[in-house]
Coordinates of C-alpha atoms in Angstrom, one line a residue:
Chain A
R992 CA -67.4 54.8 4.1
K993 CA -64.1 53.8 2.2
E994 CA -60.9 55.2 3.7
V995 CA -60.2 56.8 0.1
E996 CA -62.6 57.3 -2.7
Q997 CA -62.1 58.4 -6.2
D998 CA -64.2 58.6 -9.2
P999 CA -62.7 56.0 -11.6
G1000 CA -63.5 57.8 -14.7
P1001 CA -62.2 57.6 -17.5
F1002 CA -62.4 61.5 -17.9
N1003 CA -62.0 62.2 -21.5
V1004 CA -61.1 65.6 -22.2
P1005 CA -59.7 67.4 -25.2
E1006 CA -56.2 68.6 -25.5
G1007 CA -56.1 72.1 -23.9
A1008 CA -58.9 71.7 -21.6
T1009 CA -59.0 72.2 -17.9
V1010 CA -60.0 69.1 -15.8
A1011 CA -60.6 68.5 -12.0
F1012 CA -61.3 65.5 -10.2
N1013 CA -61.7 64.8 -6.4
C1014 CA -60.8 62.4 -3.9
T1015 CA -62.7 62.2 -0.6
Y1016 CA -61.2 60.5 2.5
S1017 CA -62.6 59.3 5.8
N1018 CA -59.9 59.8 8.3
S1019 CA -60.3 63.4 9.7
A1020 CA -56.9 62.9 11.2
S1021 CA -55.0 63.1 7.7
Q1022 CA -52.6 65.9 7.7
S1023 CA -50.9 65.5 4.5
F1024 CA -51.6 64.0 1.1
F1025 CA -49.9 62.8 -2.0
W1026 CA -51.2 62.7 -5.5
Y1027 CA -49.4 60.1 -7.7
R1028 CA -49.7 59.5 -11.4
Q1029 CA -49.6 56.0 -12.7
D1030 CA -49.1 55.2 -16.5
C1031 CA -50.5 52.0 -17.8
R1032 CA -48.5 48.8 -16.6
K1033 CA -46.1 51.2 -14.8
E1034 CA -45.2 52.0 -11.2
P1035 CA -46.8 55.2 -9.6
K1036 CA -44.7 58.3 -9.5
L1037 CA -45.2 61.2 -7.1
L1038 CA -46.8 64.1 -8.8
M1039 CA -47.4 66.4 -5.8
S1040 CA -47.2 66.5 -2.1
V1041 CA -49.9 68.6 -0.1
Y1042 CA -49.0 69.5 3.5
S1043 CA -51.3 72.7 3.9
S1044 CA -54.5 73.9 2.2
G1045 CA -52.9 73.3 -1.1
N1046 CA -50.1 73.2 -3.7
E1047 CA -49.4 74.4 -7.0
D1048 CA -46.7 73.2 -9.6
G1049 CA -47.0 74.4 -13.0
R1050 CA -50.3 73.2 -14.6
F1051 CA -51.3 71.1 -11.7
T1052 CA -53.0 72.5 -8.5
A1053 CA -54.1 70.5 -5.6
Q1054 CA -56.8 72.1 -3.1
L1055 CA -57.7 70.6 0.2
N1056 CA -61.0 71.1 1.8
R1057 CA -60.6 69.7 5.5
A1058 CA -64.1 70.5 6.4
S1059 CA -65.7 68.4 3.8
Q1060 CA -62.5 66.0 3.6
Y1061 CA -61.9 65.9 0.1
I1062 CA -58.8 66.9 -1.8
S1063 CA -59.0 67.9 -5.6
L1064 CA -56.6 68.0 -8.4
L1065 CA -56.9 70.5 -11.4
I1066 CA -55.0 70.1 -14.6
R1067 CA -54.9 73.2 -16.8
D1068 CA -54.0 73.1 -20.6
S1069 CA -54.2 69.4 -20.8
K1070 CA -51.6 67.5 -22.8
L1071 CA -51.8 64.3 -24.5
S1072 CA -48.9 63.1 -22.2
D1073 CA -51.3 63.8 -19.0
S1074 CA -53.1 60.8 -20.0
A1075 CA -52.7 58.4 -17.0
T1076 CA -54.4 57.3 -13.6
Y1077 CA -54.2 59.7 -10.7
L1078 CA -54.0 58.3 -7.4
C1079 CA -54.8 59.9 -4.2
V1080 CA -53.2 59.1 -1.0
P1081 CA -54.0 60.6 2.2
T1082 CA -51.7 60.0 5.4
G1083 CA -52.7 59.7 9.0
G1084 CA -52.8 55.9 9.4
G1085 CA -49.4 55.6 10.9
N1086 CA -47.0 54.1 8.5
K1087 CA -49.7 52.4 6.2
L1088 CA -50.6 54.6 3.4
T1089 CA -53.9 53.6 1.8
F1090 CA -54.2 54.3 -2.0
G1091 CA -57.4 55.4 -3.8
T1092 CA -58.1 53.0 -6.8
G1093 CA -57.3 56.1 -9.0
T1094 CA -59.0 58.3 -11.8
Q1095 CA -58.2 57.7 -15.2
L1096 CA -57.8 60.6 -17.6
K1097 CA -57.7 60.3 -21.2
V1098 CA -56.6 63.6 -23.2
E1099 CA -57.6 63.4 -26.9
L1100 CA -56.6 65.4 -29.9
Chain B
D145 CA -28.3 57.0 -9.4
G146 CA -30.1 56.1 -6.4
G147 CA -33.4 54.0 -6.9
I148 CA -35.3 50.8 -6.1
T149 CA -34.7 47.9 -8.1
Q150 CA -37.2 45.0 -8.5
S151 CA -36.3 41.9 -10.3
P152 CA -37.4 40.2 -12.4
K153 CA -39.6 42.4 -14.5
Y154 CA -41.8 39.4 -15.4
L155 CA -42.1 36.1 -13.5
F156 CA -44.1 32.9 -14.6
R157 CA -44.6 30.2 -12.1
K158 CA -46.6 26.9 -11.9
E159 CA -49.2 26.8 -9.2
G160 CA -48.0 25.1 -6.1
Q161 CA -44.6 26.6 -6.2
N162 CA -43.2 29.3 -3.8
V163 CA -41.6 32.2 -5.4
T164 CA -39.4 34.9 -4.2
L165 CA -39.5 38.5 -5.5
S166 CA -36.5 40.8 -5.1
C167 CA -36.6 44.5 -4.1
E168 CA -33.3 46.4 -3.4
Q169 CA -32.9 50.2 -2.7
N170 CA -29.8 52.2 -2.3
L171 CA -31.8 55.3 -1.3
N172 CA -30.7 54.5 2.5
H173 CA -34.1 54.7 3.3
D174 CA -35.6 53.2 6.8
A175 CA -39.0 52.0 5.5
M176 CA -40.0 49.6 2.7
Y177 CA -43.1 48.4 1.5
W178 CA -44.8 45.8 -0.8
Y179 CA -48.2 46.2 -2.5
R180 CA -50.0 44.3 -5.0
Q181 CA -52.1 45.9 -7.8
D182 CA -55.0 43.9 -9.8
P183 CA -56.4 45.0 -13.0
G184 CA -58.7 48.0 -12.2
Q185 CA -57.9 48.1 -8.8
G186 CA -55.9 50.3 -6.3
L187 CA -52.7 49.2 -4.5
R188 CA -53.0 47.0 -1.8
L189 CA -50.6 46.6 1.2
I190 CA -49.1 43.3 1.7
Y191 CA -46.4 44.0 4.2
Y192 CA -44.1 46.8 5.5
S193 CA -40.9 47.2 7.3
Q194 CA -39.8 50.3 9.2
I195 CA -36.5 49.2 10.5
V196 CA -34.1 46.2 9.9
N197 CA -35.3 42.8 11.3
D198 CA -38.7 44.1 11.9
F199 CA -42.0 44.2 9.7
Q200 CA -45.6 44.3 10.1
K201 CA -48.7 42.8 8.2
G202 CA -50.5 45.0 5.9
D203 CA -53.9 44.5 4.7
I204 CA -53.6 41.3 2.6
A205 CA -50.6 39.4 4.3
E206 CA -52.0 35.9 4.0
G207 CA -50.1 33.6 1.8
Y208 CA -47.0 36.0 1.7
S209 CA -43.9 36.3 3.9
V210 CA -40.8 38.8 4.1
S211 CA -37.9 39.3 5.7
R212 CA -35.6 42.3 6.4
E213 CA -32.1 41.3 7.2
K214 CA -30.6 44.2 5.6
K215 CA -31.7 48.0 5.2
E216 CA -31.3 47.6 1.5
S217 CA -33.4 44.5 0.8
F218 CA -36.8 43.5 1.4
P219 CA -37.6 40.2 -0.4
L220 CA -41.3 39.0 -0.8
T221 CA -41.9 35.3 -1.1
V222 CA -45.3 34.4 -2.4
T223 CA -46.2 31.1 -1.1
S224 CA -48.6 28.3 -2.4
A225 CA -51.0 29.4 0.2
Q226 CA -51.9 32.5 -1.7
K227 CA -55.1 31.7 -3.5
N228 CA -54.7 34.5 -6.3
P229 CA -51.2 35.1 -6.7
T230 CA -51.2 36.5 -10.3
A231 CA -50.9 40.3 -10.1
F232 CA -48.6 43.1 -10.4
Y233 CA -46.3 43.5 -7.4
L234 CA -44.8 47.0 -6.4
C235 CA -42.0 47.5 -3.8
A236 CA -41.4 51.1 -2.5
S237 CA -39.5 52.7 0.2
S238 CA -39.5 56.0 2.1
P239 CA -36.9 58.0 4.0
G240 CA -38.5 58.2 7.3
R241 CA -40.8 55.9 9.7
D242 CA -43.6 58.6 9.6
S243 CA -45.5 58.2 6.4
R244 CA -47.1 61.7 6.8
N245 CA -44.0 63.5 5.5
S246 CA -42.5 60.8 3.6
P247 CA -43.8 59.9 0.2
L248 CA -43.1 56.7 -1.3
H249 CA -40.7 56.0 -4.0
F250 CA -41.7 52.7 -6.2
G251 CA -39.6 50.3 -8.0
N252 CA -40.9 49.3 -11.4
G253 CA -42.8 46.4 -10.5
T254 CA -42.7 42.6 -10.9
R255 CA -45.5 41.2 -13.0
L256 CA -46.1 37.5 -11.5
T257 CA -48.1 35.1 -13.5
V258 CA -49.0 31.8 -11.9
T259 CA -50.8 29.1 -14.1

């Protein structure tokens, strides 16, 4: 099993829709998680940190399911500007952070 | 403003030449990292450093070398031994040595093309 697995997508959704995608991880010792957003040909930028069961920031909600070892990202009221690739990063491997390959989201008119 | 600066943004080299990518941060971060990203793929760790004068190999260190003589600087050299050097290179830093509580801050990347 890969350390981090994400559905690459793309997820094509209409503007205003709610979309969710999951990230599964193999290291049961992972204690905290990060979601990054990466625009095409740009660097990843931190979207959200998750240190407990979840986190919410405006239209974005992250939920952690430790029993099943996955973390989800929910985006409500999608905007065109949300179009990007979302990278999941579980911690727990010392100082080596392993990035998922990312899930591509395309929000359309 | 504090941040991480990578230069140059685009770099072109001939096969067989070594090339050094610059990464400087003024965030006073202890840890620094180099990642490589290929089209349609995730980030892969090349090298990382938790403290000055110390660094560790990541998952794909072959064909690369680094130095950490100063806290602010972590240059990456892509040597001629690297089989497929063309890629997007990202430098990152984090405040602490424990990644669990320290998300990474990224530079804006260097796109290296070797022909």
